PDB file of C-alpha atoms in Angstrom:
ATOM      1  CA  MET R   1      54.811  57.234 264.040  1.00  0.00           C
ATOM      2  CA  SER R   2      53.195  57.499 267.443  1.00  0.00           C
ATOM      3  CA  PRO R   3      49.748  56.017 268.131  1.00  0.00           C
ATOM      4  CA  TYR R   4      48.557  59.589 268.762  1.00  0.00           C
ATOM      5  CA  ALA R   5      49.577  60.618 265.231  1.00  0.00           C
ATOM      6  CA  ARG R   6      47.981  57.501 263.728  1.00  0.00           C
ATOM      7  CA  ARG R   7      44.676  58.242 265.469  1.00  0.00           C
ATOM      8  CA  ALA R   8      44.773  61.828 264.203  1.00  0.00           C
ATOM      9  CA  LEU R   9      45.211  60.605 260.624  1.00  0.00           C
ATOM     10  CA  GLU R  10      42.398  58.060 260.958  1.00  0.00           C
ATOM     11  CA  ALA R  11      39.856  60.649 262.117  1.00  0.00           C
ATOM     12  CA  PRO R  12      37.490  61.534 259.275  1.00  0.00           C
ATOM     13  CA  PRO R  13      37.616  65.152 258.104  1.00  0.00           C
ATOM     14  CA  LEU R  14      34.639  67.415 258.694  1.00  0.00           C
ATOM     15  CA  SER R  15      32.410  68.463 255.842  1.00  0.00           C
ATOM     16  CA  ALA R  16      32.119  72.195 255.168  1.00  0.00           C
ATOM     17  CA  GLU R  17      28.649  72.210 256.744  1.00  0.00           C
ATOM     18  CA  GLU R  18      29.774  70.332 259.874  1.00  0.00           C
ATOM     19  CA  GLU R  19      32.744  72.659 260.256  1.00  0.00           C
ATOM     20  CA  ARG R  20      30.600  75.777 259.884  1.00  0.00           C
ATOM     21  CA  GLU R  21      28.080  74.530 262.459  1.00  0.00           C
ATOM     22  CA  LEU R  22      30.862  73.717 264.935  1.00  0.00           C
ATOM     23  CA  LEU R  23      32.498  77.102 264.355  1.00  0.00           C
ATOM     24  CA  VAL R  24      29.234  78.911 265.076  1.00  0.00           C
ATOM     25  CA  ARG R  25      28.759  76.879 268.267  1.00  0.00           C
ATOM     26  CA  CYS R  26      32.391  77.503 269.208  1.00  0.00           C
ATOM     27  CA  ARG R  27      31.865  81.279 268.846  1.00  0.00           C
ATOM     28  CA  GLU R  28      28.848  80.946 271.144  1.00  0.00           C
ATOM     29  CA  GLY R  29      31.133  79.439 273.798  1.00  0.00           C
ATOM     30  CA  ASP R  30      30.484  75.709 273.324  1.00  0.00           C
ATOM     31  CA  PRO R  31      33.656  73.985 274.628  1.00  0.00           C
ATOM     32  CA  ARG R  32      32.666  70.655 273.041  1.00  0.00           C
ATOM     33  CA  ALA R  33      32.493  72.243 269.574  1.00  0.00           C
ATOM     34  CA  ARG R  34      35.935  73.789 270.111  1.00  0.00           C
ATOM     35  CA  ARG R  35      37.353  70.431 271.208  1.00  0.00           C
ATOM     36  CA  VAL R  36      35.919  68.674 268.127  1.00  0.00           C
ATOM     37  CA  LEU R  37      37.381  71.343 265.828  1.00  0.00           C
ATOM     38  CA  ILE R  38      40.799  70.942 267.426  1.00  0.00           C
ATOM     39  CA  GLU R  39      40.683  67.132 267.451  1.00  0.00           C
ATOM     40  CA  THR R  40      39.681  66.907 263.801  1.00  0.00           C
ATOM     41  CA  GLY R  41      42.260  69.558 262.896  1.00  0.00           C
ATOM     42  CA  LEU R  42      45.041  67.440 264.379  1.00  0.00           C
ATOM     43  CA  ARG R  43      45.151  65.496 261.115  1.00  0.00           C
ATOM     44  CA  TRP R  44      46.389  68.703 259.394  1.00  0.00           C
ATOM     45  CA  VAL R  45      49.143  69.027 261.990  1.00  0.00           C
ATOM     46  CA  VAL R  46      50.318  65.439 261.504  1.00  0.00           C
ATOM     47  CA  LEU R  47      50.045  65.695 257.712  1.00  0.00           C
ATOM     48  CA  HIS R  48      52.104  68.866 257.768  1.00  0.00           C
ATOM     49  CA  ALA R  49      54.801  67.244 259.923  1.00  0.00           C
ATOM     50  CA  LEU R  50      54.903  64.318 257.477  1.00  0.00           C
ATOM     51  CA  ARG R  51      55.012  66.651 254.477  1.00  0.00           C
ATOM     52  CA  ARG R  52      57.929  68.550 256.046  1.00  0.00           C
ATOM     53  CA  ARG R  53      59.675  65.195 256.527  1.00  0.00           C
ATOM     54  CA  VAL R  54      60.307  65.874 260.185  1.00  0.00           C
ATOM     55  CA  GLY R  55      62.649  63.223 261.559  1.00  0.00           C
ATOM     56  CA  PRO R  56      61.421  60.719 264.145  1.00  0.00           C
ATOM     57  CA  GLU R  57      63.430  62.374 266.920  1.00  0.00           C
ATOM     58  CA  ASP R  58      61.708  65.733 266.278  1.00  0.00           C
ATOM     59  CA  PHE R  59      58.280  64.503 265.160  1.00  0.00           C
ATOM     60  CA  ASP R  60      56.514  64.752 268.527  1.00  0.00           C
ATOM     61  CA  ASP R  61      57.929  68.243 269.147  1.00  0.00           C
ATOM     62  CA  ALA R  62      56.793  69.397 265.693  1.00  0.00           C
ATOM     63  CA  VAL R  63      53.306  67.993 266.300  1.00  0.00           C
ATOM     64  CA  GLN R  64      53.169  69.682 269.703  1.00  0.00           C
ATOM     65  CA  ASP R  65      54.187  73.056 268.217  1.00  0.00           C
ATOM     66  CA  GLY R  66      51.731  72.599 265.357  1.00  0.00           C
ATOM     67  CA  THR R  67      48.941  71.681 267.765  1.00  0.00           C
ATOM     68  CA  ALA R  68      49.506  74.849 269.800  1.00  0.00           C
ATOM     69  CA  ALA R  69      49.315  76.843 266.552  1.00  0.00           C
ATOM     70  CA  LEU R  70      46.130  75.000 265.539  1.00  0.00           C
ATOM     71  CA  ILE R  71      44.507  75.904 268.858  1.00  0.00           C
ATOM     72  CA  ARG R  72      45.414  79.582 268.371  1.00  0.00           C
ATOM     73  CA  ALA R  73      44.013  79.442 264.825  1.00  0.00           C
ATOM     74  CA  VAL R  74      40.725  77.868 265.996  1.00  0.00           C
ATOM     75  CA  ASP R  75      40.372  80.568 268.655  1.00  0.00           C
ATOM     76  CA  ARG R  76      41.016  83.390 266.167  1.00  0.00           C
ATOM     77  CA  PHE R  77      39.205  82.087 263.093  1.00  0.00           C
ATOM     78  CA  ASP R  78      36.293  84.112 261.758  1.00  0.00           C
ATOM     79  CA  PRO R  79      33.842  81.790 259.958  1.00  0.00           C
ATOM     80  CA  ASP R  80      32.296  84.766 258.152  1.00  0.00           C
ATOM     81  CA  ARG R  81      35.454  85.297 256.067  1.00  0.00           C
ATOM     82  CA  GLY R  82      34.329  82.698 253.551  1.00  0.00           C
ATOM     83  CA  THR R  83      37.287  80.320 253.878  1.00  0.00           C
ATOM     84  CA  ARG R  84      37.711  76.939 255.486  1.00  0.00           C
ATOM     85  CA  LEU R  85      39.454  76.602 258.805  1.00  0.00           C
ATOM     86  CA  VAL R  86      42.270  74.572 257.245  1.00  0.00           C
ATOM     87  CA  SER R  87      43.111  77.453 254.885  1.00  0.00           C
ATOM     88  CA  PHE R  88      43.399  79.778 257.857  1.00  0.00           C
ATOM     89  CA  ALA R  89      45.206  77.332 260.167  1.00  0.00           C
ATOM     90  CA  TRP R  90      47.757  75.976 257.681  1.00  0.00           C
ATOM     91  CA  PRO R  91      50.100  79.028 257.758  1.00  0.00           C
ATOM     92  CA  TRP R  92      49.936  79.068 261.566  1.00  0.00           C
ATOM     93  CA  ILE R  93      50.882  75.393 261.707  1.00  0.00           C
ATOM     94  CA  ASP R  94      53.618  75.864 259.120  1.00  0.00           C
ATOM     95  CA  GLY R  95      55.080  78.832 260.987  1.00  0.00           C
ATOM     96  CA  ALA R  96      55.154  76.911 264.255  1.00  0.00           C
ATOM     97  CA  MET R  97      56.973  73.999 262.636  1.00  0.00           C
ATOM     98  CA  ARG R  98      59.494  76.248 260.862  1.00  0.00           C
ATOM     99  CA  ARG R  99      60.519  78.019 264.045  1.00  0.00           C
ATOM    100  CA  PRO R 100      63.849  76.752 265.375  1.00  0.00           C
ATOM    101  CA  PRO R 101      63.814  75.209 268.832  1.00  0.00           C
ATOM    102  CA  HIS R 102      64.028  77.673 271.680  1.00  0.00           C
ATOM    103  CA  PRO R 103      67.648  78.002 272.893  1.00  0.00           C
ATOM    104  CA  SER R 104      66.620  76.982 276.405  1.00  0.00           C
ATOM    105  CA  LEU R 105      65.601  73.610 274.969  1.00  0.00           C
ATOM    106  CA  LEU R 106      69.081  72.703 273.717  1.00  0.00           C
ATOM    107  CA  PRO R 107      70.565  69.503 275.110  1.00  0.00           C
ATOM    108  CA  LEU R 108      72.864  70.235 278.041  1.00  0.00           C
ATOM    109  CA  ASP R 109      75.965  69.195 276.101  1.00  0.00           C
ATOM    110  CA  GLU R 110      75.189  71.941 273.541  1.00  0.00           C
ATOM    111  CA  VAL R 111      74.793  74.757 276.060  1.00  0.00           C
ATOM    112  CA  SER R 112      77.867  76.962 276.279  1.00  0.00           C
ATOM    113  CA  GLU R 113      79.583  77.924 279.485  1.00  0.00           C
ATOM    114  CA  PRO R 114      78.248  81.100 281.075  1.00  0.00           C
ATOM    115  CA  ALA R 115      80.171  84.188 280.067  1.00  0.00           C
ATOM    116  CA  THR R 116      82.162  85.936 282.727  1.00  0.00           C
ATOM    117  CA  THR R 117      81.672  89.648 283.014  1.00  0.00           C
ATOM    118  CA  ASP R 118      84.319  92.089 284.085  1.00  0.00           C
ATOM    119  CA  ALA R 119      82.315  94.520 286.214  1.00  0.00           C
ATOM    120  CA  GLY R 120      84.885  97.251 285.671  1.00  0.00           C
ATOM    121  CA  ALA R 121      84.696  96.895 281.888  1.00  0.00           C
ATOM    122  CA  LEU R 122      80.901  96.919 282.048  1.00  0.00           C
ATOM    123  CA  HIS R 123      80.840 100.136 284.070  1.00  0.00           C
ATOM    124  CA  ASP R 124      83.449 101.695 281.757  1.00  0.00           C
ATOM    125  CA  ALA R 125      81.208 100.851 278.802  1.00  0.00           C
ATOM    126  CA  LEU R 126      78.136 102.244 280.574  1.00  0.00           C
ATOM    127  CA  ASP R 127      80.083 105.460 281.196  1.00  0.00           C
ATOM    128  CA  THR R 128      80.187 105.997 277.419  1.00  0.00           C
ATOM    129  CA  LEU R 129      76.382 106.376 277.452  1.00  0.00           C
ATOM    130  CA  SER R 130      74.351 109.345 278.568  1.00  0.00           C
ATOM    131  CA  GLU R 131      73.467 109.146 282.241  1.00  0.00           C
ATOM    132  CA  PHE R 132      69.805 108.649 281.326  1.00  0.00           C
ATOM    133  CA  ASP R 133      70.471 105.758 278.898  1.00  0.00           C
ATOM    134  CA  ALA R 134      72.852 104.142 281.385  1.00  0.00           C
ATOM    135  CA  ARG R 135      70.077 104.356 284.022  1.00  0.00           C
ATOM    136  CA  ILE R 136      67.653 102.623 281.643  1.00  0.00           C
ATOM    137  CA  LEU R 137      70.070  99.722 281.073  1.00  0.00           C
ATOM    138  CA  LYS R 138      70.960  99.453 284.764  1.00  0.00           C
ATOM    139  CA  ASP R 139      67.277  99.283 285.700  1.00  0.00           C
ATOM    140  CA  ARG R 140      66.287  96.963 282.839  1.00  0.00           C
ATOM    141  CA  PHE R 141      69.023  94.402 283.476  1.00  0.00           C
ATOM    142  CA  GLY R 142      69.580  94.790 287.229  1.00  0.00           C
ATOM    143  CA  LEU R 143      73.201  95.861 286.770  1.00  0.00           C
ATOM    144  CA  GLU R 144      73.626  97.446 290.180  1.00  0.00           C
ATOM    145  CA  PRO R 145      74.391  95.386 293.291  1.00  0.00           C
ATOM    146  CA  GLY R 146      71.223  94.156 294.958  1.00  0.00           C
ATOM    147  CA  SER R 147      68.921  95.232 292.142  1.00  0.00           C
ATOM    148  CA  ASP R 148      66.711  92.963 290.080  1.00  0.00           C
ATOM    149  CA  PRO R 149      65.912  93.360 286.388  1.00  0.00           C
ATOM    150  CA  ARG R 150      62.776  95.396 285.709  1.00  0.00           C
ATOM    151  CA  SER R 151      60.304  95.240 282.858  1.00  0.00           C
ATOM    152  CA  ARG R 152      60.188  98.057 280.333  1.00  0.00           C
ATOM    153  CA  ALA R 153      56.844  99.114 281.811  1.00  0.00           C
ATOM    154  CA  GLU R 154      58.380  99.370 285.294  1.00  0.00           C
ATOM    155  CA  VAL R 155      61.342 101.380 283.979  1.00  0.00           C
ATOM    156  CA  ALA R 156      59.000 103.654 282.008  1.00  0.00           C
ATOM    157  CA  ALA R 157      56.855 104.338 285.073  1.00  0.00           C
ATOM    158  CA  ARG R 158      59.915 104.963 287.217  1.00  0.00           C
ATOM    159  CA  LEU R 159      61.457 107.422 284.744  1.00  0.00           C
ATOM    160  CA  GLY R 160      58.235 109.024 283.505  1.00  0.00           C
ATOM    161  CA  LEU R 161      58.604 107.785 279.918  1.00  0.00           C
ATOM    162  CA  ALA R 162      56.430 105.875 277.490  1.00  0.00           C
ATOM    163  CA  VAL R 163      57.240 102.169 277.200  1.00  0.00           C
ATOM    164  CA  ALA R 164      58.020 102.657 273.502  1.00  0.00           C
ATOM    165  CA  GLU R 165      60.588 105.336 274.387  1.00  0.00           C
ATOM    166  CA  VAL R 166      62.263 102.992 276.885  1.00  0.00           C
ATOM    167  CA  ARG R 167      62.396 100.302 274.193  1.00  0.00           C
ATOM    168  CA  ARG R 168      63.925 102.703 271.640  1.00  0.00           C
ATOM    169  CA  ARG R 169      66.502 104.107 274.040  1.00  0.00           C
ATOM    170  CA  GLU R 170      67.378 100.622 275.302  1.00  0.00           C
ATOM    171  CA  ALA R 171      67.912  99.343 271.746  1.00  0.00           C
ATOM    172  CA  ARG R 172      70.024 102.377 270.819  1.00  0.00           C
ATOM    173  CA  ALA R 173      72.136 102.056 273.994  1.00  0.00           C
ATOM    174  CA  LEU R 174      72.694  98.328 273.468  1.00  0.00           C
ATOM    175  CA  GLU R 175      73.743  98.939 269.868  1.00  0.00           C
ATOM    176  CA  HIS R 176      76.188 101.597 271.091  1.00  0.00           C
ATOM    177  CA  LEU R 177      77.655  99.123 273.615  1.00  0.00           C
ATOM    178  CA  ARG R 178      77.991  96.428 270.941  1.00  0.00           C
ATOM    179  CA  ARG R 179      79.956  98.826 268.752  1.00  0.00           C
ATOM    180  CA  GLU R 180      81.989 100.025 271.735  1.00  0.00           C
ATOM    181  CA  TRP R 181      82.965  96.514 272.813  1.00  0.00           C
ATOM    182  CA  ALA R 182      83.571  95.320 269.258  1.00  0.00           C
ATOM    183  CA  ALA R 183      85.966  98.177 268.460  1.00  0.00           C
ATOM    184  CA  PRO R 184      89.648  97.214 268.747  1.00  0.00           C
ATOM    185  CA  VAL R 185      91.467  98.876 271.600  1.00  0.00           C
ATOM    186  CA  VAL R 186      94.550 100.818 270.481  1.00  0.00           C
ATOM    187  CA  GLY R 187      97.707  99.278 271.894  1.00  0.00           C
ATOM    188  CA  SER R 188      96.031  96.023 272.903  1.00  0.00           C
ATOM    189  CA  PRO R 189      97.706  92.767 271.887  1.00  0.00           C
ATOM    190  CA  GLY R 190      96.317  91.206 268.739  1.00  0.00           C
ATOM    191  CA  PRO R 191      95.236  87.583 268.316  1.00  0.00           C
ATOM    192  CA  ASP R 192      98.797  86.466 267.469  1.00  0.00           C
ATOM    193  CA  CYS R 193     100.337  87.769 270.696  1.00  0.00           C
TER     194      CYS R 193
END
């Protein structure tokens, strides 16, 4: 266990009265009170990592994720709800530690080779969509030469739609393309050819 984790476990817990006073001061904008709440809450993060039996190679990452969740919980906690901060923060910490590592954080030897895309096949697939839905995908993912991907908000503004409508149409079009590309092509060689 790291010295950081040991120090977190050695810190004495706050009494209910101390916690409430710090929470009130934190709500009034006192950065010192916020820092004390976070520092004393780190023991919950370390205890949770130990309880989950996180291996030594992943322990620091789990504590880091749990600490970020603790900070969010401290910032969102309402002391008038009648519960202790730990009761509110525990599910946040647990959720952060349950989340699998982000795919961009995989070791380089576990990252697959980039997929090659046949531009002709992509445009053939886009031709199976309505012109409007194809435009949404082209704008969203920068599928035309010299164009960059755009956010849903940018696409919505450009096409005069609500962002939610762009999201729905994008999801429906992508699902259509998945089905289209997954369907076997008649007369194509099978896996044994």
